[in-house]
CSV table of C-alpha atoms in Angstrom, one decimal:
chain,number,residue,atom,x,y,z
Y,1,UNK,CA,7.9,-21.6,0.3
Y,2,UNK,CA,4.5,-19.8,-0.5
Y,3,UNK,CA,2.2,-20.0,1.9
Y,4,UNK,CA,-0.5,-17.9,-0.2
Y,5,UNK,CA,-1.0,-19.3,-3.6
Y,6,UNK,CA,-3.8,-17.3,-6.1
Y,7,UNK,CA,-3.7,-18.4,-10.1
Y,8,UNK,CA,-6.3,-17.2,-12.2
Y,9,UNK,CA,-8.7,-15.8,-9.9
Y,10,UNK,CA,-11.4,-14.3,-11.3
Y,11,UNK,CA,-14.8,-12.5,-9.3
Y,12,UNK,CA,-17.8,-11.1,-11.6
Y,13,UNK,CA,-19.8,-8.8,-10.3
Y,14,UNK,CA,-23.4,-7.9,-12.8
Y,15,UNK,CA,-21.6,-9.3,-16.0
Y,16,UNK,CA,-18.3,-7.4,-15.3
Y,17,UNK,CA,-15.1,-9.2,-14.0
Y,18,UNK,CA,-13.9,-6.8,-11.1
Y,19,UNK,CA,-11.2,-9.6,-10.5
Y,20,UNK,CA,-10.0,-11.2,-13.9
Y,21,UNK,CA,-7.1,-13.8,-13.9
Y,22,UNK,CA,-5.0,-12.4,-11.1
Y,23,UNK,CA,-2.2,-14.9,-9.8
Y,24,UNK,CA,0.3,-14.3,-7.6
Y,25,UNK,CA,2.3,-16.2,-4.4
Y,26,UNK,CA,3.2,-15.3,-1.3
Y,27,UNK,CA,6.7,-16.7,0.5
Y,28,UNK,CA,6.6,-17.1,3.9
Y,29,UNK,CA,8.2,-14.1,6.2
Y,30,UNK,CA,7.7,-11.3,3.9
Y,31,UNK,CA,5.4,-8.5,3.5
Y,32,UNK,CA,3.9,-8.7,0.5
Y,33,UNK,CA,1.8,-5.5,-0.9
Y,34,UNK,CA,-1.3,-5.6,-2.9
Y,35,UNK,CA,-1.7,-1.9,-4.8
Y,36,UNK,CA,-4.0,-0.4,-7.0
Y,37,UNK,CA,-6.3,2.5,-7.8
Y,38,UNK,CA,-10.1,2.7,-6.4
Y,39,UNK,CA,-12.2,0.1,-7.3
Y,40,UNK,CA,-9.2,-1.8,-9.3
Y,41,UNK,CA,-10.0,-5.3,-7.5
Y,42,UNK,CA,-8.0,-5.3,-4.4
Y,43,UNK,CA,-10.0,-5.3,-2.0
Y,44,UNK,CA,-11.9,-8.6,-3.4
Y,45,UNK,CA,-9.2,-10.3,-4.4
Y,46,UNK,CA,-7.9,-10.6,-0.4
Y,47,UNK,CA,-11.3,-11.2,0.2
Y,48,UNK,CA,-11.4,-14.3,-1.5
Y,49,UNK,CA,-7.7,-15.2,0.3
Y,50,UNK,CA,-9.7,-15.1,3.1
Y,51,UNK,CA,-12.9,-17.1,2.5
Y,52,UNK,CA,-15.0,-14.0,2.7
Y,53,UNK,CA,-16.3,-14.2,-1.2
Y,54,UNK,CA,-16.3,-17.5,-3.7
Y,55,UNK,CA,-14.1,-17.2,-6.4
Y,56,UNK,CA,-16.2,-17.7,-9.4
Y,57,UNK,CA,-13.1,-19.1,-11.3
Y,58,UNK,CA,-9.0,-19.8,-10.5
Y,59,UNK,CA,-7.8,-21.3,-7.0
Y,60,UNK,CA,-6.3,-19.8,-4.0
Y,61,UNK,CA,-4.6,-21.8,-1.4
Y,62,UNK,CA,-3.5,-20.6,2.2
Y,63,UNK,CA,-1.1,-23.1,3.6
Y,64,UNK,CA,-2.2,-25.5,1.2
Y,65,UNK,CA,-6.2,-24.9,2.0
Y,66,UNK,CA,-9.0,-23.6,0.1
Y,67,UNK,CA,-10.4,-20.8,2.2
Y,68,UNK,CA,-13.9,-21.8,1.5
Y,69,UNK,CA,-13.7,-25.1,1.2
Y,70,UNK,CA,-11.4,-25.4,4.5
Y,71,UNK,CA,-12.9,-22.3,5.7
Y,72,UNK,CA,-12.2,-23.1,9.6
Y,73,UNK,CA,-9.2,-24.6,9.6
Y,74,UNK,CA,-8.0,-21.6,7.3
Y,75,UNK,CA,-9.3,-19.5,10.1
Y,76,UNK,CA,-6.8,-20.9,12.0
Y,77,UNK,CA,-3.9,-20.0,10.5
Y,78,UNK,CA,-4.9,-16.5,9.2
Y,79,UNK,CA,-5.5,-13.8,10.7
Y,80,UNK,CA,-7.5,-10.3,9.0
Y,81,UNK,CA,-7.9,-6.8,10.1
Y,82,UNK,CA,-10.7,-6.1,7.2
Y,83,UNK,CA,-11.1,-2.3,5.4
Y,84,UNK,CA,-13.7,-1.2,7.2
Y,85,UNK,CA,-14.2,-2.4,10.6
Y,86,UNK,CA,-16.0,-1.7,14.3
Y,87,UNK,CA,-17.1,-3.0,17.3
Y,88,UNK,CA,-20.0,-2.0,19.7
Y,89,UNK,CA,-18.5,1.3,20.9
Y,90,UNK,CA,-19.1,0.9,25.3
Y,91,UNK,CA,-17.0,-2.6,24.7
Y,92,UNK,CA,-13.8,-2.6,26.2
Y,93,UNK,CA,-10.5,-3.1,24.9
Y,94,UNK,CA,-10.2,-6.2,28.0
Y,95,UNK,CA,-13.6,-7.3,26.8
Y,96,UNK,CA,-13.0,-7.4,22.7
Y,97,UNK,CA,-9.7,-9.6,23.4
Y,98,UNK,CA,-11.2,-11.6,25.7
Y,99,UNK,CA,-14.4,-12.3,23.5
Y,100,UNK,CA,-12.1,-13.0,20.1
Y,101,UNK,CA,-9.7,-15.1,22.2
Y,102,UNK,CA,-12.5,-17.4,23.2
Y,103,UNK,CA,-13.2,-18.2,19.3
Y,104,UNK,CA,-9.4,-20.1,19.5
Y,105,UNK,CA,-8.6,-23.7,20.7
Y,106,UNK,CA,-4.7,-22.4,21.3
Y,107,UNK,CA,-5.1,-18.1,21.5
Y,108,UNK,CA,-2.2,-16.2,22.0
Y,109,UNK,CA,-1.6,-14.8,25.0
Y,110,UNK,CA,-4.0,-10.9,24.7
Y,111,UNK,CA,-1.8,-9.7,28.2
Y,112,UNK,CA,1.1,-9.9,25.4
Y,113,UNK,CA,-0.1,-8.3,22.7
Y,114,UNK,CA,-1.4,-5.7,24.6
Y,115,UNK,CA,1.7,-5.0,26.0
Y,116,UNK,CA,3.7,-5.4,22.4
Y,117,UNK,CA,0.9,-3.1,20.8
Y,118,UNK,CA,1.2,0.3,23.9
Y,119,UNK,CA,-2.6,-0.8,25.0
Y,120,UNK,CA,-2.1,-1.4,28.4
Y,121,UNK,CA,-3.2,1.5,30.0
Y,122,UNK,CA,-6.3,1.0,27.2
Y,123,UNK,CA,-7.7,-1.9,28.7
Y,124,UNK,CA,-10.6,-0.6,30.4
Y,125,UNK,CA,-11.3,2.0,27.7
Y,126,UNK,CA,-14.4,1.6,25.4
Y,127,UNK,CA,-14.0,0.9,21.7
Y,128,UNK,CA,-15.9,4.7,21.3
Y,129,UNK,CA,-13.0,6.3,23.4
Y,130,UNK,CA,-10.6,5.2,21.3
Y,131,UNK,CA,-8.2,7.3,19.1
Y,132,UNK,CA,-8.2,6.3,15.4
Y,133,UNK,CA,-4.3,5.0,16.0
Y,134,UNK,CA,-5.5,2.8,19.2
Y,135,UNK,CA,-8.3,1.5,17.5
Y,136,UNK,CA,-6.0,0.7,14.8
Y,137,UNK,CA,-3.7,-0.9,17.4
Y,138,UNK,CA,-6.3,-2.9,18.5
Y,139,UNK,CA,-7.5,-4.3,15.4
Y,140,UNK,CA,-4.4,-5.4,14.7
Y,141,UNK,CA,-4.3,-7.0,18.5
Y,142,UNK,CA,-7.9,-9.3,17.3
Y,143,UNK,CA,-5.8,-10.1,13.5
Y,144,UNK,CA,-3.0,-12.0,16.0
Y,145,UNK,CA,-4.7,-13.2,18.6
Y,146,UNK,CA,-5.0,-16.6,17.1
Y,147,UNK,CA,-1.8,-16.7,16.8
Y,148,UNK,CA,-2.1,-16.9,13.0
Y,149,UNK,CA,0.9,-17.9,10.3
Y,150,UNK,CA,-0.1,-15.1,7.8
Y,151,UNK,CA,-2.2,-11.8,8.5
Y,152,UNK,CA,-4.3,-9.5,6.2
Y,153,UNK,CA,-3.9,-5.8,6.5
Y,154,UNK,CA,-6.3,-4.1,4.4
Y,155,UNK,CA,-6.2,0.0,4.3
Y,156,UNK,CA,-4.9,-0.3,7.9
Y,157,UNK,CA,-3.2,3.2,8.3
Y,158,UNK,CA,-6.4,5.3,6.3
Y,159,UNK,CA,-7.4,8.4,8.2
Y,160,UNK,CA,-4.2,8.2,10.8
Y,161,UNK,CA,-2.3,11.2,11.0
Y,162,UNK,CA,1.1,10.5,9.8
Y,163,UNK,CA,2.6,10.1,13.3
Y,164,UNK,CA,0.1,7.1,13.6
Y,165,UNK,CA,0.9,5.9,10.5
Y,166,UNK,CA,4.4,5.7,11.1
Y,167,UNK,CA,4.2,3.7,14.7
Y,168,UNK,CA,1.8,1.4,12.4
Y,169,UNK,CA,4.6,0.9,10.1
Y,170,UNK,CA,6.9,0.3,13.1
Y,171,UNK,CA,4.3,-2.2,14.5
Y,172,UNK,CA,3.8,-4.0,10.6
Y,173,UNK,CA,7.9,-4.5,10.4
Y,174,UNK,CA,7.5,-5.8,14.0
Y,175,UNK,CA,4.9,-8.7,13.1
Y,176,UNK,CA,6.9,-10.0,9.8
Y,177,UNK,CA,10.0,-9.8,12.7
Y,178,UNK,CA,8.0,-12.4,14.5
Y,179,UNK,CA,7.6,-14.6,11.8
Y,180,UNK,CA,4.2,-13.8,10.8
Y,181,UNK,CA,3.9,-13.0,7.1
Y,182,UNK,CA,2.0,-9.8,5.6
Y,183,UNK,CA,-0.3,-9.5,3.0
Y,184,UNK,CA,-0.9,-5.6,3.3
Y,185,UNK,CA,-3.7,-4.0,1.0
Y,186,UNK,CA,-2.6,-0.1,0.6
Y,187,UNK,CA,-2.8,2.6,-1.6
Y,188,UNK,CA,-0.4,4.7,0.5
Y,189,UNK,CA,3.0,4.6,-1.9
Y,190,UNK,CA,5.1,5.5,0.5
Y,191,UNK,CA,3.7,3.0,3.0
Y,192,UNK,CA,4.3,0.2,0.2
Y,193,UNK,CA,8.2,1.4,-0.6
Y,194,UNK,CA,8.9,1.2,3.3
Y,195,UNK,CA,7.2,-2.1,4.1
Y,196,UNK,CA,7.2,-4.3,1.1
Y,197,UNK,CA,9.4,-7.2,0.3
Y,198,UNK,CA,7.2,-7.2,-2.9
Y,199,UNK,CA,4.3,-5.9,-4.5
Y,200,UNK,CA,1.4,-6.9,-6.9
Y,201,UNK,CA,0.0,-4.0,-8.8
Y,202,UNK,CA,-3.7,-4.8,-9.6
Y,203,UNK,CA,-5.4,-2.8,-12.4
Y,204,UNK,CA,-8.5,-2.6,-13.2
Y,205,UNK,CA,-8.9,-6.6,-12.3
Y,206,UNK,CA,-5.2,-7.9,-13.5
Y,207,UNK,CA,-2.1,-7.9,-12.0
Y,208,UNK,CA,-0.2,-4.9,-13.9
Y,209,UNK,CA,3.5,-5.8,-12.5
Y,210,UNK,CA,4.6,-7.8,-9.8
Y,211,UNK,CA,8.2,-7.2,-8.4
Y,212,UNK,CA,10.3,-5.7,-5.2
Y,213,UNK,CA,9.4,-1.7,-4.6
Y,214,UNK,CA,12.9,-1.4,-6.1
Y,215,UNK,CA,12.1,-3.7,-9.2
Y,216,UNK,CA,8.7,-1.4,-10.3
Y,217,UNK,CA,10.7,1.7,-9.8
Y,218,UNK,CA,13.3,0.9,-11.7
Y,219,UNK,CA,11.5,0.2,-14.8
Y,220,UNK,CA,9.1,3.8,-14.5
Y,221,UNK,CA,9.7,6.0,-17.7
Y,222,UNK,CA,10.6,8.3,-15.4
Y,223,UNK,CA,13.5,7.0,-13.3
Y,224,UNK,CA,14.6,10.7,-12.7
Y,225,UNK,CA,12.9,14.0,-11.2
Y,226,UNK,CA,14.7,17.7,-11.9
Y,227,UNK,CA,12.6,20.6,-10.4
Y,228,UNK,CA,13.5,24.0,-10.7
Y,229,UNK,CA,11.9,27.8,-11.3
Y,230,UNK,CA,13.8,29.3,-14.1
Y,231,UNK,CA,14.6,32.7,-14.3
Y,232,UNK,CA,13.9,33.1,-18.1
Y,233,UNK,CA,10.9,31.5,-20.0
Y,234,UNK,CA,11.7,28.5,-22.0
Y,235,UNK,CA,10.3,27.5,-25.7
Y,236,UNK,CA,7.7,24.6,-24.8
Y,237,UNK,CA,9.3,23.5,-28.0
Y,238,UNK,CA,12.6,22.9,-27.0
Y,239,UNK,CA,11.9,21.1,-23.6
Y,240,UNK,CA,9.3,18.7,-25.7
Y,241,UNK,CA,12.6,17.8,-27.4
Y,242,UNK,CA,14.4,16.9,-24.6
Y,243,UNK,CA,16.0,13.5,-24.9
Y,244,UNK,CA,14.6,10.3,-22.8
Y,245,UNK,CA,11.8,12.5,-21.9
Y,246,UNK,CA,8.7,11.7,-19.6
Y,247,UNK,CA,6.6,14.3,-19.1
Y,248,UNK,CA,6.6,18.1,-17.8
Y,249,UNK,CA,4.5,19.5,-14.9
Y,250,UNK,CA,4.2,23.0,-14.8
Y,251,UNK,CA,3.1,24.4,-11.4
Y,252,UNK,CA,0.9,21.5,-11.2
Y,253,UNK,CA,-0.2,21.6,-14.9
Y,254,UNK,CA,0.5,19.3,-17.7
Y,255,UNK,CA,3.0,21.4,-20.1
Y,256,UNK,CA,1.0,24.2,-22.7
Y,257,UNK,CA,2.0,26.4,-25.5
Y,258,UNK,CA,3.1,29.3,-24.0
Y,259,UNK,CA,6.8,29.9,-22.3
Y,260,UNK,CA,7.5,28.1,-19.3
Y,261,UNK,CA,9.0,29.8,-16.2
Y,262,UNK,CA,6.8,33.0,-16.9
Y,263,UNK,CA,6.0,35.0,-13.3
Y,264,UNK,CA,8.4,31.9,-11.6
Y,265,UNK,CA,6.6,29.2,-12.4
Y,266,UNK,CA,8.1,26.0,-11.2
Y,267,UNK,CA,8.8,23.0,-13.9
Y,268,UNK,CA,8.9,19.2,-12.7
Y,269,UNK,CA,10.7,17.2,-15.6
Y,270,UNK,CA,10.6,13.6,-15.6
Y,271,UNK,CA,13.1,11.8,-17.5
Y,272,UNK,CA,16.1,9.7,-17.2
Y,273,UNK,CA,20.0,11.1,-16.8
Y,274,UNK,CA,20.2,12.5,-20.5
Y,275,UNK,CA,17.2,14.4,-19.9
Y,276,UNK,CA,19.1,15.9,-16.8
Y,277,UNK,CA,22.3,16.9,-18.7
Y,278,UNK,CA,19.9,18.3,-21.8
Y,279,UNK,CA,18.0,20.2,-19.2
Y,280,UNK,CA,21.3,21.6,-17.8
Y,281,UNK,CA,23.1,22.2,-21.6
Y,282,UNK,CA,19.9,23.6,-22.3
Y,283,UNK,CA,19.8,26.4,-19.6
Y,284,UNK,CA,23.5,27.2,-20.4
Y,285,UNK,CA,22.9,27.8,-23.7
Y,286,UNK,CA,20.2,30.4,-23.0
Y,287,UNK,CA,22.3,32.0,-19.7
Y,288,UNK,CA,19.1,31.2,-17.5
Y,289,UNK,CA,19.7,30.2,-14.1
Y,290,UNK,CA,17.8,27.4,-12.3
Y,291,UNK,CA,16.7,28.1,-8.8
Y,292,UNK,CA,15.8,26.3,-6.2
Y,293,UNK,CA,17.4,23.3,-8.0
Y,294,UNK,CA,16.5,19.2,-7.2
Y,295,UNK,CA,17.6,16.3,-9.0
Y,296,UNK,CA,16.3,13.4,-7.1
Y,297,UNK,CA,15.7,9.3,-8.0
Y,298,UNK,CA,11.9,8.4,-9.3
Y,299,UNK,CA,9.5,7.2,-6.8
Y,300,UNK,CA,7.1,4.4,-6.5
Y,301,UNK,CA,4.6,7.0,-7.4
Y,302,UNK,CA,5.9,7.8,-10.5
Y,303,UNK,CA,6.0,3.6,-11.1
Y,304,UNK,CA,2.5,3.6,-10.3
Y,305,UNK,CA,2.0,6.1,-12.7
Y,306,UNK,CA,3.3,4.5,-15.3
Y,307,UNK,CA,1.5,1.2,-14.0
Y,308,UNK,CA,-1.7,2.4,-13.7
Y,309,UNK,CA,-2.2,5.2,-16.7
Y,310,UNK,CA,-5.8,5.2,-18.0
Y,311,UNK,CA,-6.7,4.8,-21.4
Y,312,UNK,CA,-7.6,7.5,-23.8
């Protein structure tokens, strides 16, 4: 059952639609990922999930409400951590939860959370003391403490170092455990493959693909990665040939005319299993040996890729 519903939401910002006919539901229990490039619409689209901004055309529901219209009782059963957010740095951790859970008819318990989220021995700490993963921690502490049915993640794990990140993640897979469903704003691709039951891609304002991490990988032009350094030039020519082909990277350059390999220069071919075994008859045939050899899957990187690929 969806407990977030958008259809045809659309947000214009001096003449230009930002957001422009995105729909998309949200089932109960899962984590579901919002993803797209800078400035694409993300961030304004959960926005207007959560009352924050009028939609200037489409509907969104949360539990059956219009967060605007309904904008309390929406309050009520979601819960937000927003993309950029801070509190008056000498408040302490004790004094934010109490303060937030005063704004609830029926808060969850803060001793709790505080001792589900490692902030116990935080609680008399100021908000300015704070490490960028406690603060983080504690954000998400103030997103539950109304002991919300849905919660809004947006950009939570930017600027964590990736051992942060990672008890994040830990702490995300925990909250959908509970029963609480996600809606998680990210542009970390990694973070989104982990954590997501599903994902909406949104480019520049529209909803470029919407399926499981899985689902958007498997349709990428470039379902396969073979990386080596070869230990003889090859003819651009011939690997521009290659059957099933995606692209070439070349040391971090997009393929050229000269010989690739020269002075052990590493190639990145993306392509599907034909390309593979062409790549491989193709060295044979020329007696040059690939070192450092890796044939791996696609990633949801490369689906984003494909997703997101600016016009000419």
């Amino acid at each position: 059952m969806a407990i977030i519903e958008v259809t045809g939401l659309r947000k214009v910002y001096g003449g230009r639609a930002v957001v422009d006919e995105v729909s998309f539901a949200v089932e109960e229990g899962e984590i579901f990922g919002v993803l797209g490039p800078n400035g694409a619409g993300k961030t304004t689209t959960v926005e207007c999930v959560e009352g924050l901004r009028v939609p200037d055309g489409g509907t969104v529901r949360v539990g059956g409400l219009d967060p605007v219209a309904d904008h309390d009782r929406v309050t009520r059963i979601l819960g937000s951590q927003l993309q950029e957010s801070e509190l008056q740095a000498k408040l302490t951790v004790q004094e934010a939860l109490e303060l937030y859970s005063a704004c609830y008819p029926r808060p969850a318990d803060w001793r709790q959370l505080v001792e589900r989220l490692g902030l116990t021995d935080r609680l008399t700490a100021r908000f300015g003391k704070l490490s960028g993963g406690q603060k983080q921690r504690l954000f998400i502490a103030l997103a539950l403490i109304g002991n919300p049915r849905v919660v809004v993640l947006d950009e939570l794990t930017t600027g964590l170092d990736p051992r942060a990140r990672r008890d994040t993640w830990q702490l995300i897979e925990e909250i959908r455990d509970s029963g609480v469903t996600v809606l998680l704003v990210t542009h970390f691709m990694e973070e989104a493959q982990r954590l997501c039951d599903r994902i909406a891609v949104i480019d520049r304002g529209r909803v470029a693909a919407l399926d499981s991490p899985a689902g958007l990988i498997s349709k990428a032009s470039r379902s396969v990665v073979i990386s080596f350094t070869p230990s003889a030039p090859l003819d651009p020519a011939e690997l521009a040939a290659l059957p099933q082909l995606g692209s070439v990277e070349r040391s971090g350059r997009t393929d050229g005319r000269e010989p690739a390999g020269s002075a052990g220069e590493r190639l990145v071919i993306h392509g599907t299993d034909a390309t593979v075994d062409a790549v491989i008859s193709l060295l044979a045939r020329h007696r040059i040996t690939a070192r450092q050899l890796r044939v791996g899957d696609a990633t949801l990187d490369d689906a984003f890729l494909d997703l997101t690929a600016q016009e000419a």
